[in-house]
Every structure is written in structure tokens, then in C-alpha cells.
PDB file of C-alpha atoms in Angstrom:
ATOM      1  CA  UNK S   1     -29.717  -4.472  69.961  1.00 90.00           C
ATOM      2  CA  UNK S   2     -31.663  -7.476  70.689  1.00 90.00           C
ATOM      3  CA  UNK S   3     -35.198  -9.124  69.654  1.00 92.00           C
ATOM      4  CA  UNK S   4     -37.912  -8.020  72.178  1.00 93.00           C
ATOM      5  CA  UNK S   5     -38.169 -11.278  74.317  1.00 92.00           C
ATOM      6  CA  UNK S   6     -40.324 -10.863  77.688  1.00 94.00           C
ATOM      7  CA  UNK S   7     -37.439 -11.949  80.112  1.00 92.00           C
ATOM      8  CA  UNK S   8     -34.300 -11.372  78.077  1.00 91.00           C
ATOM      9  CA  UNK S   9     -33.892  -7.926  77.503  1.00 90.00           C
ATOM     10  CA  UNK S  10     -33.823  -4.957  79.375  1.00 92.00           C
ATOM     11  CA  UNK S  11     -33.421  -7.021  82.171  1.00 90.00           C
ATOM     12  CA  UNK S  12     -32.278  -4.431  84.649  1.00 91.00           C
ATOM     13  CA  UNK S  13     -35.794  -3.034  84.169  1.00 92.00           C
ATOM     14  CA  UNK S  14     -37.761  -5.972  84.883  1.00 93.00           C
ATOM     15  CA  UNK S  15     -38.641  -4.804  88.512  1.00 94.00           C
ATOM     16  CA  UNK S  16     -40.590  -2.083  87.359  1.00 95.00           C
ATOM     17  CA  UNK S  17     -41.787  -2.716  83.936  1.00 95.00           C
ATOM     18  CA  UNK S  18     -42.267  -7.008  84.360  1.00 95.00           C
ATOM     19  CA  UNK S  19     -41.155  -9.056  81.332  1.00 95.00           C
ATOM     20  CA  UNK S  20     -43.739  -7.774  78.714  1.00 96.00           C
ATOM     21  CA  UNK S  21     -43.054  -3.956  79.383  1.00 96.00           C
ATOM     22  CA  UNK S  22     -39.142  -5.061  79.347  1.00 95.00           C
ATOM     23  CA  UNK S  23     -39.955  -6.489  76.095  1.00 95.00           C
ATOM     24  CA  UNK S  24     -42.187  -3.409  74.240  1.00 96.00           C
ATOM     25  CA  UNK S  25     -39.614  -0.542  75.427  1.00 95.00           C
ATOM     26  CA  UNK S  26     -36.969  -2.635  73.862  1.00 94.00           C
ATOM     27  CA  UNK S  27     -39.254  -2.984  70.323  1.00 94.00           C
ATOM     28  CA  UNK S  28     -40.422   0.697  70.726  1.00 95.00           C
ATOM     29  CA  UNK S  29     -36.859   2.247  71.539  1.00 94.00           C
ATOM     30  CA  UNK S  30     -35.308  -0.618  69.060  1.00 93.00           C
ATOM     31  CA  UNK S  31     -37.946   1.244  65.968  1.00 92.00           C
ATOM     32  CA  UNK S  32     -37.027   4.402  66.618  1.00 93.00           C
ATOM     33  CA  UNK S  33     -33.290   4.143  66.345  1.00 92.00           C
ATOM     34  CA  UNK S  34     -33.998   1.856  62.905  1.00 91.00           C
ATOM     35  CA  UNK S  35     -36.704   4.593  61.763  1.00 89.00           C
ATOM     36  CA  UNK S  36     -34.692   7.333  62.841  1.00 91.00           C
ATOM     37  CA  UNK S  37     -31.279   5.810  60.749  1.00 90.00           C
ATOM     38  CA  UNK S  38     -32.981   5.022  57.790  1.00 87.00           C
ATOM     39  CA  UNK S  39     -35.049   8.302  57.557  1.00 87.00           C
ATOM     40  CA  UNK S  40     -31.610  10.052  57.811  1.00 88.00           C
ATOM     41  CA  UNK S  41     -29.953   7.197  54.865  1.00 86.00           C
ATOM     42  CA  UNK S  42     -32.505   7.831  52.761  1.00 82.00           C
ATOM     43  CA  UNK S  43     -32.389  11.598  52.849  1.00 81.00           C
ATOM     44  CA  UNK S  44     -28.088  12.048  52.839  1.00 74.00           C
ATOM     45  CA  UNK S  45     -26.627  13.718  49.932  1.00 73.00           C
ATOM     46  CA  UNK S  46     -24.156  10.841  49.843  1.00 74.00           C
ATOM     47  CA  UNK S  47     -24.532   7.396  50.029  1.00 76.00           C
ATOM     48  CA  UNK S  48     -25.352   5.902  53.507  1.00 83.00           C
ATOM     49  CA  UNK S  49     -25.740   2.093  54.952  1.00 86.00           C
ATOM     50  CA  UNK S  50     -27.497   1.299  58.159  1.00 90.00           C
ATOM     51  CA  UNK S  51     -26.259  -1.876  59.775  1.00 91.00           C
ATOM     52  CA  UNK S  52     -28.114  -3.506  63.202  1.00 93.00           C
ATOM     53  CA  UNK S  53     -25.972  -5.405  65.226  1.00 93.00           C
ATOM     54  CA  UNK S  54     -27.785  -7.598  66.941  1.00 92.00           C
ATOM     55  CA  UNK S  55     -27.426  -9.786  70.050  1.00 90.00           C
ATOM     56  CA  UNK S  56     -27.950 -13.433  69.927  1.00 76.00           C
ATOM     57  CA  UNK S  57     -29.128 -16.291  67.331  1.00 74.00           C
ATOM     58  CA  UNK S  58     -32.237 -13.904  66.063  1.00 79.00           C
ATOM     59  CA  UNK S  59     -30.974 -12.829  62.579  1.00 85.00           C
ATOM     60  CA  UNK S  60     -33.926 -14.116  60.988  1.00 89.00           C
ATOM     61  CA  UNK S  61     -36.202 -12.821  63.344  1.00 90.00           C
ATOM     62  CA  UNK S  62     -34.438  -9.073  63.444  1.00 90.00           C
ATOM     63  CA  UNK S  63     -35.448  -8.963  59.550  1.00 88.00           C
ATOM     64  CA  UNK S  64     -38.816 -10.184  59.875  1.00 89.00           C
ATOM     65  CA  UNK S  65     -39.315  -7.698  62.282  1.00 90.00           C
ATOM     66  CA  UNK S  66     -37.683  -4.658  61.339  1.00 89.00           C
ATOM     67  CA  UNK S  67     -37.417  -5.346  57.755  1.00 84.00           C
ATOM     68  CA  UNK S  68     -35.112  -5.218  55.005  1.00 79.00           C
ATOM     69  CA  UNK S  69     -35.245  -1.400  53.864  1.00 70.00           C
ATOM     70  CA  UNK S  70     -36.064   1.745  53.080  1.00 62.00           C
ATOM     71  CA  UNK S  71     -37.255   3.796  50.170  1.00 57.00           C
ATOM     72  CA  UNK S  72     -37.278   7.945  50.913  1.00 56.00           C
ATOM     73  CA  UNK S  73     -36.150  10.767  48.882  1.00 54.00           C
ATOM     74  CA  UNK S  74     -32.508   9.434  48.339  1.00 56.00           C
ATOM     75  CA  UNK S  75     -31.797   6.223  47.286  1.00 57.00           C
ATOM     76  CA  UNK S  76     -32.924   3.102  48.744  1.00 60.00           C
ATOM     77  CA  UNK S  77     -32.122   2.126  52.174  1.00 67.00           C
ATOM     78  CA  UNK S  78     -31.286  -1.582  52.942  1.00 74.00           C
ATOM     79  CA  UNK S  79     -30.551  -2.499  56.348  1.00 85.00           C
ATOM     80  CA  UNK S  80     -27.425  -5.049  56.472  1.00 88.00           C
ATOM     81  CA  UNK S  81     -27.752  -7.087  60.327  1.00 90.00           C
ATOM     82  CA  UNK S  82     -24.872  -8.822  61.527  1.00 92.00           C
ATOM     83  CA  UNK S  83     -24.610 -10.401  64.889  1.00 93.00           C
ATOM     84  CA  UNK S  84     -22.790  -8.816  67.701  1.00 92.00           C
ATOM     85  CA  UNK S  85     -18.990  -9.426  68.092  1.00 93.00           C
ATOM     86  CA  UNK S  86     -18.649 -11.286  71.418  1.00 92.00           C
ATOM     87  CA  UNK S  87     -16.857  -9.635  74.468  1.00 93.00           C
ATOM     88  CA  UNK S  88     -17.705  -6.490  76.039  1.00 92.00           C
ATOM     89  CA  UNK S  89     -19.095  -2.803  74.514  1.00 89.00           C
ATOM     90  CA  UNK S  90     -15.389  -1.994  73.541  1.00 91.00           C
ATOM     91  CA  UNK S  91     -14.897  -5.108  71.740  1.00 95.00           C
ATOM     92  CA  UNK S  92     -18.274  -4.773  70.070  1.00 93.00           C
ATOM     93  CA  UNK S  93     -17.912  -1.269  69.035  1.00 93.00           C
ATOM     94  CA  UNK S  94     -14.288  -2.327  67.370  1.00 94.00           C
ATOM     95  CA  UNK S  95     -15.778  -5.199  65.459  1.00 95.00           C
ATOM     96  CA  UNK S  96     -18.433  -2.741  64.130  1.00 94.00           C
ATOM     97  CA  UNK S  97     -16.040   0.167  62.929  1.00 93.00           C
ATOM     98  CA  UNK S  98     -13.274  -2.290  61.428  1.00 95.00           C
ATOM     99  CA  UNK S  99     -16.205  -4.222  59.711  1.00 94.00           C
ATOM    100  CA  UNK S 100     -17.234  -0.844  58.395  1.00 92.00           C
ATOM    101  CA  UNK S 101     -14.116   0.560  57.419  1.00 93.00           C
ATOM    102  CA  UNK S 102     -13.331  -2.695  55.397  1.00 94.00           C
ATOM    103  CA  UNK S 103     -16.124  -2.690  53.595  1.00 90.00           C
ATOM    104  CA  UNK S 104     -14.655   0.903  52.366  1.00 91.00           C
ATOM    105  CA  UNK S 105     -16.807   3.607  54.414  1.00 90.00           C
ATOM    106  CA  UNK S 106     -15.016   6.585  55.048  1.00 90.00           C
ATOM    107  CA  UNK S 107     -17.715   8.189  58.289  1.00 91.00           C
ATOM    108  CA  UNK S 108     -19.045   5.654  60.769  1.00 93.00           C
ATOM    109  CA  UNK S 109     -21.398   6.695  63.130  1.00 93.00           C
ATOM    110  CA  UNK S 110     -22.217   4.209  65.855  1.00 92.00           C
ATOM    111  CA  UNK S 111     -25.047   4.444  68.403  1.00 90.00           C
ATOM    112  CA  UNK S 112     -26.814   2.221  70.754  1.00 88.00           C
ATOM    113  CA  UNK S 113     -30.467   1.197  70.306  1.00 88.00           C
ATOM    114  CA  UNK S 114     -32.001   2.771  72.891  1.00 86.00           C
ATOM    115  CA  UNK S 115     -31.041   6.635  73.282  1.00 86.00           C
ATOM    116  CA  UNK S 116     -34.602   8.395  72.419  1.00 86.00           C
ATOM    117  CA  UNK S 117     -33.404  11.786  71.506  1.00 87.00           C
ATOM    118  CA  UNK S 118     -31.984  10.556  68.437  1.00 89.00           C
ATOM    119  CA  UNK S 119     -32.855  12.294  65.109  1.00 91.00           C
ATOM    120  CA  UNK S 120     -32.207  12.898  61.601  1.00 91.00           C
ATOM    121  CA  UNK S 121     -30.372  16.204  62.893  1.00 92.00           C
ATOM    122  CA  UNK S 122     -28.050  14.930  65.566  1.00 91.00           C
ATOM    123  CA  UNK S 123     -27.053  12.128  63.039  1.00 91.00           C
ATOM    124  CA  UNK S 124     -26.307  14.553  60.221  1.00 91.00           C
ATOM    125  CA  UNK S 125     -24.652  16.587  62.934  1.00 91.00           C
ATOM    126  CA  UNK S 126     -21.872  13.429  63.797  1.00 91.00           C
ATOM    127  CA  UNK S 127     -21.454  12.692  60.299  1.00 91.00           C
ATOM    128  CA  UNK S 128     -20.710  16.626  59.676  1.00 91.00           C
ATOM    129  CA  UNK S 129     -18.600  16.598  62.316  1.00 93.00           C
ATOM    130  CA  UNK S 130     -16.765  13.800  60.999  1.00 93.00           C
ATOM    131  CA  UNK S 131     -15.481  15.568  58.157  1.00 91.00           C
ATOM    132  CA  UNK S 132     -13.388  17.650  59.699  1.00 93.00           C
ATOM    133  CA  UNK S 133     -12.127  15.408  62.205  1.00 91.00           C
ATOM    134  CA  UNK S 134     -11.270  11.708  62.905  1.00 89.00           C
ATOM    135  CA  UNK S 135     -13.751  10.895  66.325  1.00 88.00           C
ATOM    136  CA  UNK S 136     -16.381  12.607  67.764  1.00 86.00           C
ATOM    137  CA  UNK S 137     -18.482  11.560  70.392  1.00 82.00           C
ATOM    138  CA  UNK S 138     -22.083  12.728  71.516  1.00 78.00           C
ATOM    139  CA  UNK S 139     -23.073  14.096  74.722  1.00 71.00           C
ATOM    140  CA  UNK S 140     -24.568  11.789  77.430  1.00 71.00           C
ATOM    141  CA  UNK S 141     -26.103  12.451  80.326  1.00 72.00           C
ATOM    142  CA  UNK S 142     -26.248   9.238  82.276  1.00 67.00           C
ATOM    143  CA  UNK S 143     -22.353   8.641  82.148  1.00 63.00           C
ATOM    144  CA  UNK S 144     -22.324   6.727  78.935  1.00 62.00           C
ATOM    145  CA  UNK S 145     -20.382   7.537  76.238  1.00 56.00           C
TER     146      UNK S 145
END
């Protein structure tokens, strides 16, 4: 994801929202997928980490702004942010699983930042899904993957 700068995100929007709407869908759609990752971590019957990945020199901004954690009804949630691999969405999402499978996970579910009909349901579905096979990968219905 990236840090809600007017002009430097969702920039294939800025015709029709300007800078500043470009800016508060990425923060509102950026929340979400956080609130909507760490509801779910905090909930699992086993233990669950929620990385962001983020784009750019804005570590220390990303935590300011989304925080460091959760508390819910499982165990405490901290949020681990690590910047983007460079290259393109292939070499990114590569980075992200090997850095999660060496840090010992056994499920990694990876999703982009701003796909709205996310929920605690449709993760628990992937990681469900995941225990009976090795990849599985959720409907989309603007071609993405």
C-alpha cells in the first residue's frame, strides 16, 4: 500500500477524484483492509500476523498512521510493515510469501489494499482453504487476480 499523499497515489484516479480525493480513498480503502486483517488476527483460533507492505520511504509514517496493533478476543495483534520489494506485482508478491515462509508461517494469505469486499469471512475462508491445499486464489471481477 502506500501513505495517502494528494498527488502520489491512486494516480490513475486523479481525473475524477483531484489529488485530495486520490489521497482519502487510498486512507479509507488502506483502513479497511488493516481493520479488516487485524479484526480477523485477533479473533483466529491460531496464531496470526498481519504484515503491510508498503510503498516508498514512509515506514515511520505507515505506523504513526495505522498504528502498531491490535487487542480483540484472541491474542494481541501487532502489525509488522516492511517496505515493498522493488520490481513489479510478481516480484512483490514473491518477496512477501518467501519473507513469510522464512519467518516459519505455514498459511499466507496475501491481498492488496484496496479490494472493499474484504471481511473477516472471506479471510477465514482463504486460510480454510489453505489447509487442504497449497494455493488458492480469490475471485475478481475486474481481471485481477
Amino acid at each position: 500500500t502506500r501513505y495517502p499523499v494528494p498527488g502520489a497515489c491512486k494516480t490513475r484516479l486523479m481525473g475524477a477524484l483531484g489529488g485530495m480525493g486520490c489521497a482519502e480513498l487510498q486512507r479509507i480503502m488502506t483502513e479497511h483492509i488493516v481493520r479488516r486483517a487485524t479484526q480477523y488476527a485477533t479473533g483466529a483460533q491460531r496464531p496470526v500476523s498481519v504484515e503491510v507492505r508498503y510503498a516508498g520511504d514512509s515506514g515511520v509514517d505507515m505506523v504513526a498512521w495505522l498504528g502498531s496493533g491490535f487487542e480483540g478476543s484472541g491474542p494481541p495483534c501487532p502489525l509488522v510493515y516492511t517496505a515493498q520489494a522493488a520490481g513489479g506485482l510478481g516480484a512483490r508478491l514473491v518477496a512477501a510469501f518467501d519473507a513469510a515462509f522464512g519467518r516459519g508461517a505455514e498459511r499466507v494469505v496475501v491481498t492488496g489494499a484496496d479490494i472493499p469486499a474484504i471481511t473477516v469471512d472471506v479471510l477465514e475462508q482463504a486460510f480454510q482453504a489453505l489447509s487442504t491445499t497449497d494455493v488458492v486464489y480469490g475471485p475478481a471481477q475486474d481481471g485481477g487476480y
